[in-house]
C-alpha positions as YAML, in Angstrom:
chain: A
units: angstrom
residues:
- id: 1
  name: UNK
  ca: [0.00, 0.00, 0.00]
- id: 2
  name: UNK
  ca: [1.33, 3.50, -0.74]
- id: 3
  name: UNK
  ca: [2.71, 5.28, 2.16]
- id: 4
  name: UNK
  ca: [0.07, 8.22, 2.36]
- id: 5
  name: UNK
  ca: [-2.52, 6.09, 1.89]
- id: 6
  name: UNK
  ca: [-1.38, 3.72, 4.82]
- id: 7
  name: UNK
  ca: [-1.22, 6.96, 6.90]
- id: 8
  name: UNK
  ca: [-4.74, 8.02, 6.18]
- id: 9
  name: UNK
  ca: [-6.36, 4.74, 6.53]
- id: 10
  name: UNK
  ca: [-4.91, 4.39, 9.97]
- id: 11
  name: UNK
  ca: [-5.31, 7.71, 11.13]
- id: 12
  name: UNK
  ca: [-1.71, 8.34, 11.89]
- id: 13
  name: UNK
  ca: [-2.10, 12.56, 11.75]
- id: 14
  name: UNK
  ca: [0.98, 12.62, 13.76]
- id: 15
  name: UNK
  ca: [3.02, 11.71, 10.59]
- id: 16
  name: UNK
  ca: [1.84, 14.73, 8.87]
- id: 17
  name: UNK
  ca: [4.29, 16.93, 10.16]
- id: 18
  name: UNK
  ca: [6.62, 14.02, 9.73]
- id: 19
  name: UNK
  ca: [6.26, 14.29, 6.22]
- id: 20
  name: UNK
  ca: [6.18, 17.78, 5.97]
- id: 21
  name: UNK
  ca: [9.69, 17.76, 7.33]
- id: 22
  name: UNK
  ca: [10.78, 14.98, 5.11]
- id: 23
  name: UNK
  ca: [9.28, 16.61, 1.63]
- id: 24
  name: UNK
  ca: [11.20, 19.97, 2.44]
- id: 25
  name: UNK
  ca: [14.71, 20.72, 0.91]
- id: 26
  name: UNK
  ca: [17.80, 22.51, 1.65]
- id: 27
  name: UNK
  ca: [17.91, 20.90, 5.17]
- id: 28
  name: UNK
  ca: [21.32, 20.83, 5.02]
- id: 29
  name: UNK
  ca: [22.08, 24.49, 4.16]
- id: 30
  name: UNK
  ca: [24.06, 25.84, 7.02]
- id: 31
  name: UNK
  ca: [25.61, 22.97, 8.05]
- id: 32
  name: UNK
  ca: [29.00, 22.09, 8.94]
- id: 33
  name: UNK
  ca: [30.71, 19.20, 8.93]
- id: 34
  name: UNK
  ca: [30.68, 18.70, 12.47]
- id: 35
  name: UNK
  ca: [27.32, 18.55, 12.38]
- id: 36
  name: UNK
  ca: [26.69, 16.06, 9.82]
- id: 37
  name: UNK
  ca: [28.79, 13.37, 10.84]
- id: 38
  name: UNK
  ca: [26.90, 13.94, 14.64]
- id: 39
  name: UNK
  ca: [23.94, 13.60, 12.61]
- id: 40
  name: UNK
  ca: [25.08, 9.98, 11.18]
- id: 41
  name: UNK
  ca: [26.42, 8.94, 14.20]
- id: 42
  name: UNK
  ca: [22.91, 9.09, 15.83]
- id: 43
  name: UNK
  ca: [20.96, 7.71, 13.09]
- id: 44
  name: UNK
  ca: [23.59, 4.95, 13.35]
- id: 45
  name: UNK
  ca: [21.92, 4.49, 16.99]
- id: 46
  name: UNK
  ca: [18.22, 3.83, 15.61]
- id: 47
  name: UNK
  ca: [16.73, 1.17, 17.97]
- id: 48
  name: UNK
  ca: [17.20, -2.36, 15.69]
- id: 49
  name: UNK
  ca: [19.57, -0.93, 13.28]
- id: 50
  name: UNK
  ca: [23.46, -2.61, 13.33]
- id: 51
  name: UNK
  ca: [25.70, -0.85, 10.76]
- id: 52
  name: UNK
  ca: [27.28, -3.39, 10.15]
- id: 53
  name: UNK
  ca: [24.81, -5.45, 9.33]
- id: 54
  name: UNK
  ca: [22.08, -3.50, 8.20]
- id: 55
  name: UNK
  ca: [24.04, -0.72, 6.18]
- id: 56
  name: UNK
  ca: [25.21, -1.20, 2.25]
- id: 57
  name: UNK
  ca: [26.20, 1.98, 1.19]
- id: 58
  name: UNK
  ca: [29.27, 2.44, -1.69]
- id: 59
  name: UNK
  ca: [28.82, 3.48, -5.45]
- id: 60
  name: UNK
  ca: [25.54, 2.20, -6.65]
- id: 61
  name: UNK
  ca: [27.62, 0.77, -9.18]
- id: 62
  name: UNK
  ca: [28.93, -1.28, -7.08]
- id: 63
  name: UNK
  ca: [25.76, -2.13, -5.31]
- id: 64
  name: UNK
  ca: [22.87, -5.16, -6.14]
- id: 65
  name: UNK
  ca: [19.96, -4.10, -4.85]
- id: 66
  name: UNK
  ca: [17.15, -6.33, -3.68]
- id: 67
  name: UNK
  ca: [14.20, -7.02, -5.35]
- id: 68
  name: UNK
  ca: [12.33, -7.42, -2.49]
- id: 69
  name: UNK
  ca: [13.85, -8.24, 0.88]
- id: 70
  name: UNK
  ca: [11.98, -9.21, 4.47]
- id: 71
  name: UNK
  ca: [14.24, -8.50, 7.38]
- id: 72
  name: UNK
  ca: [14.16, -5.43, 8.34]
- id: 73
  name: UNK
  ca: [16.17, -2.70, 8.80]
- id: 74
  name: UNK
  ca: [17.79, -2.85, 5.37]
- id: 75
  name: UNK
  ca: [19.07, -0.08, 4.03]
- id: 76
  name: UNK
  ca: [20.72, -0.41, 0.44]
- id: 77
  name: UNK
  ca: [22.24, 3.52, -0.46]
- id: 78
  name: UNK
  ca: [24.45, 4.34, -3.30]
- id: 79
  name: UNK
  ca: [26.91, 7.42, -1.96]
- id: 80
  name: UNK
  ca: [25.66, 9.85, -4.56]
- id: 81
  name: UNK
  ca: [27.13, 13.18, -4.58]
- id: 82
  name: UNK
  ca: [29.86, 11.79, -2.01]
- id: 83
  name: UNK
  ca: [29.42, 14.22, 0.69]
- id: 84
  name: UNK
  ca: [28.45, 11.94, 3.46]
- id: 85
  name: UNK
  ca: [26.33, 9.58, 4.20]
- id: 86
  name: UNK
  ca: [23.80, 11.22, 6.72]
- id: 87
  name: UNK
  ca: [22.88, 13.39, 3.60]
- id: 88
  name: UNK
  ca: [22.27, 10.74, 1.88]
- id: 89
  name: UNK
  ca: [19.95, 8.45, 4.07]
- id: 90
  name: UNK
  ca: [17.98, 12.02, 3.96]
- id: 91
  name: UNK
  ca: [17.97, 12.34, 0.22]
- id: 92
  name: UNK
  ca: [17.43, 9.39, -0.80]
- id: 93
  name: UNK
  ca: [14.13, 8.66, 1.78]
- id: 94
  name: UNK
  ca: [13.00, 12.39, 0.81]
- id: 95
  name: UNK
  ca: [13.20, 11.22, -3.02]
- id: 96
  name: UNK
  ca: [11.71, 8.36, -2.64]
- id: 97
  name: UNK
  ca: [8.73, 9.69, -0.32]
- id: 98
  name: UNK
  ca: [7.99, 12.77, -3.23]
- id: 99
  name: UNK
  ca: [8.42, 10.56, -5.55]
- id: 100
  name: UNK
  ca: [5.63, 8.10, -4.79]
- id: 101
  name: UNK
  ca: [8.35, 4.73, -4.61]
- id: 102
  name: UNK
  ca: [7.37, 4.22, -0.62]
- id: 103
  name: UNK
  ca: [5.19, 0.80, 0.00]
- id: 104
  name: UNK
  ca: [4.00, -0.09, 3.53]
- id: 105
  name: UNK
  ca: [3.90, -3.79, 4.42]
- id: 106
  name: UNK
  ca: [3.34, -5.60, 7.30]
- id: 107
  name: UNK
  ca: [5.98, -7.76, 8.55]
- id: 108
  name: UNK
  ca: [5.47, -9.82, 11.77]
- id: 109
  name: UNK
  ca: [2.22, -7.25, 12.51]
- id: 110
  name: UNK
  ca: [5.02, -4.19, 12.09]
- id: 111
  name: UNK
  ca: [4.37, -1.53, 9.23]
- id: 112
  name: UNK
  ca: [7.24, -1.22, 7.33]
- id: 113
  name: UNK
  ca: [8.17, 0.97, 4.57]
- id: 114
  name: UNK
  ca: [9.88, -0.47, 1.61]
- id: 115
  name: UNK
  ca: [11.45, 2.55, -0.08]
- id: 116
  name: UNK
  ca: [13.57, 2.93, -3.74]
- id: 117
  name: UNK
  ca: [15.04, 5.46, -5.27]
- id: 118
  name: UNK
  ca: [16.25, 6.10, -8.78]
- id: 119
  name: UNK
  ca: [18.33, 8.71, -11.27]
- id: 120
  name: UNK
  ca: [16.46, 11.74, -12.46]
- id: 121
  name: UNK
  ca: [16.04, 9.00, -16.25]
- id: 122
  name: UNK
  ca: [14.35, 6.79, -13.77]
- id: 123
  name: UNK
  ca: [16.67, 4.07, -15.35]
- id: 124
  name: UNK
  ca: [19.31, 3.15, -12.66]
- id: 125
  name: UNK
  ca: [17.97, 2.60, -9.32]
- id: 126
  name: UNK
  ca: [20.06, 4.46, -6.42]
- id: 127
  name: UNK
  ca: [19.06, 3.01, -2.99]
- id: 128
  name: UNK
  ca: [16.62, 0.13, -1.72]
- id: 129
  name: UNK
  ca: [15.63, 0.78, 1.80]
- id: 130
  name: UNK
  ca: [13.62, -1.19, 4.22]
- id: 131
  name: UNK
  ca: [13.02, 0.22, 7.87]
- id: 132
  name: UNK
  ca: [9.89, 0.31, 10.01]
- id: 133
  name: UNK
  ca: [7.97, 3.64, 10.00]
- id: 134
  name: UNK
  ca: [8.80, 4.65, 13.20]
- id: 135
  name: UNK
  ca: [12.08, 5.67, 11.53]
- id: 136
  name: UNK
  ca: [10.88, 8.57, 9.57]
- id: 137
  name: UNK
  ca: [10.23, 10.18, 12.84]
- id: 138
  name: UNK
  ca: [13.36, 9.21, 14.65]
- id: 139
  name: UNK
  ca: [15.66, 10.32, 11.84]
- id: 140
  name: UNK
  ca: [13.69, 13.92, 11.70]
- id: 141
  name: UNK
  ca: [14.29, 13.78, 15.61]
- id: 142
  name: UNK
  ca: [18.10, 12.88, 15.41]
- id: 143
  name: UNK
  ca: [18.34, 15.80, 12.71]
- id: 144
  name: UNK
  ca: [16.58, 18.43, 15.24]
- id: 145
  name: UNK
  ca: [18.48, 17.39, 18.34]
- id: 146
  name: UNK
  ca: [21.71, 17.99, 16.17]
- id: 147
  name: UNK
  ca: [20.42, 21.38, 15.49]
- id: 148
  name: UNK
  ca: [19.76, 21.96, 19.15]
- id: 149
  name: UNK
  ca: [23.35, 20.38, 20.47]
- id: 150
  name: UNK
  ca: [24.90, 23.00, 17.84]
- id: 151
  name: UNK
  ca: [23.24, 26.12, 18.31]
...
């Protein structure tokens, strides 16, 4: 089921302002470095994620993404523009989201989004991600609580 859909049919109006956050750009604007690798760091700390086990992220060259995977969190990102990777769990999720390739299944009674992004010629995909939905919320969290830490 698409993800807005899921969120209307169960009512879940706290997730509006999640994706409100999510579908905004330029998050990154006045960012330093500093900041950015706190940022990965604590999405690194996501209750059920391992990096090392969960986390595929190189050239999507390099990477073969799933067709369709069922333990969860997964999280299959090519390294894009090679700035850093906390951008790029943002920009490919926010892609993905505005883009209309987010599914929601339900794995052992958990919704879980099933997420893919692609190259603006649609052609090549770019990242396959997995992770419950709770994780749209805890990422936008992590993100303001770096703001706060560095103001």
């Amino acid at each position: 089921m698409n993800l807005f859909k899921y969120v209307i049919n169960n009512n879940l109006n706290e997730y509006g302002e999640v994706m409100d956050w999510w579908l905004k750009e330029g998050k990154f604007e006045n960012w330093n470095k500093n900041q950015v690798t706190s940022f990965t760091k604590k999405i690194h700390t996501m209750k059920g994620f391992s990096k090392k086990r969960d986390l595929h992220y190189d050239s999507a060259k390099k990477l073969s993404f799933p067709k369709k995977a069922s333990r969860f969190p997964q999280v299959w990102m090519g390294n894009g523009n090679g700035k850093s990777e906390g951008r790029d769990w943002v920009r490919h999720i926010r892609n993905a989201i505005a883009h209309g390739n987010v599914n929601v299944r339900k794995i052992k009674g958990e919704p879980i989004l099933e997420m893919r992004d692609f190259q603006p010629d649609k052609k090549k995909q770019t990242a396959y991600i997995l992770i419950p939905i709770c994780y749209l919320d805890l990422i936008k969290k992590a993100y303001k609580n770096v703001g706060k830490e560095m103001k």
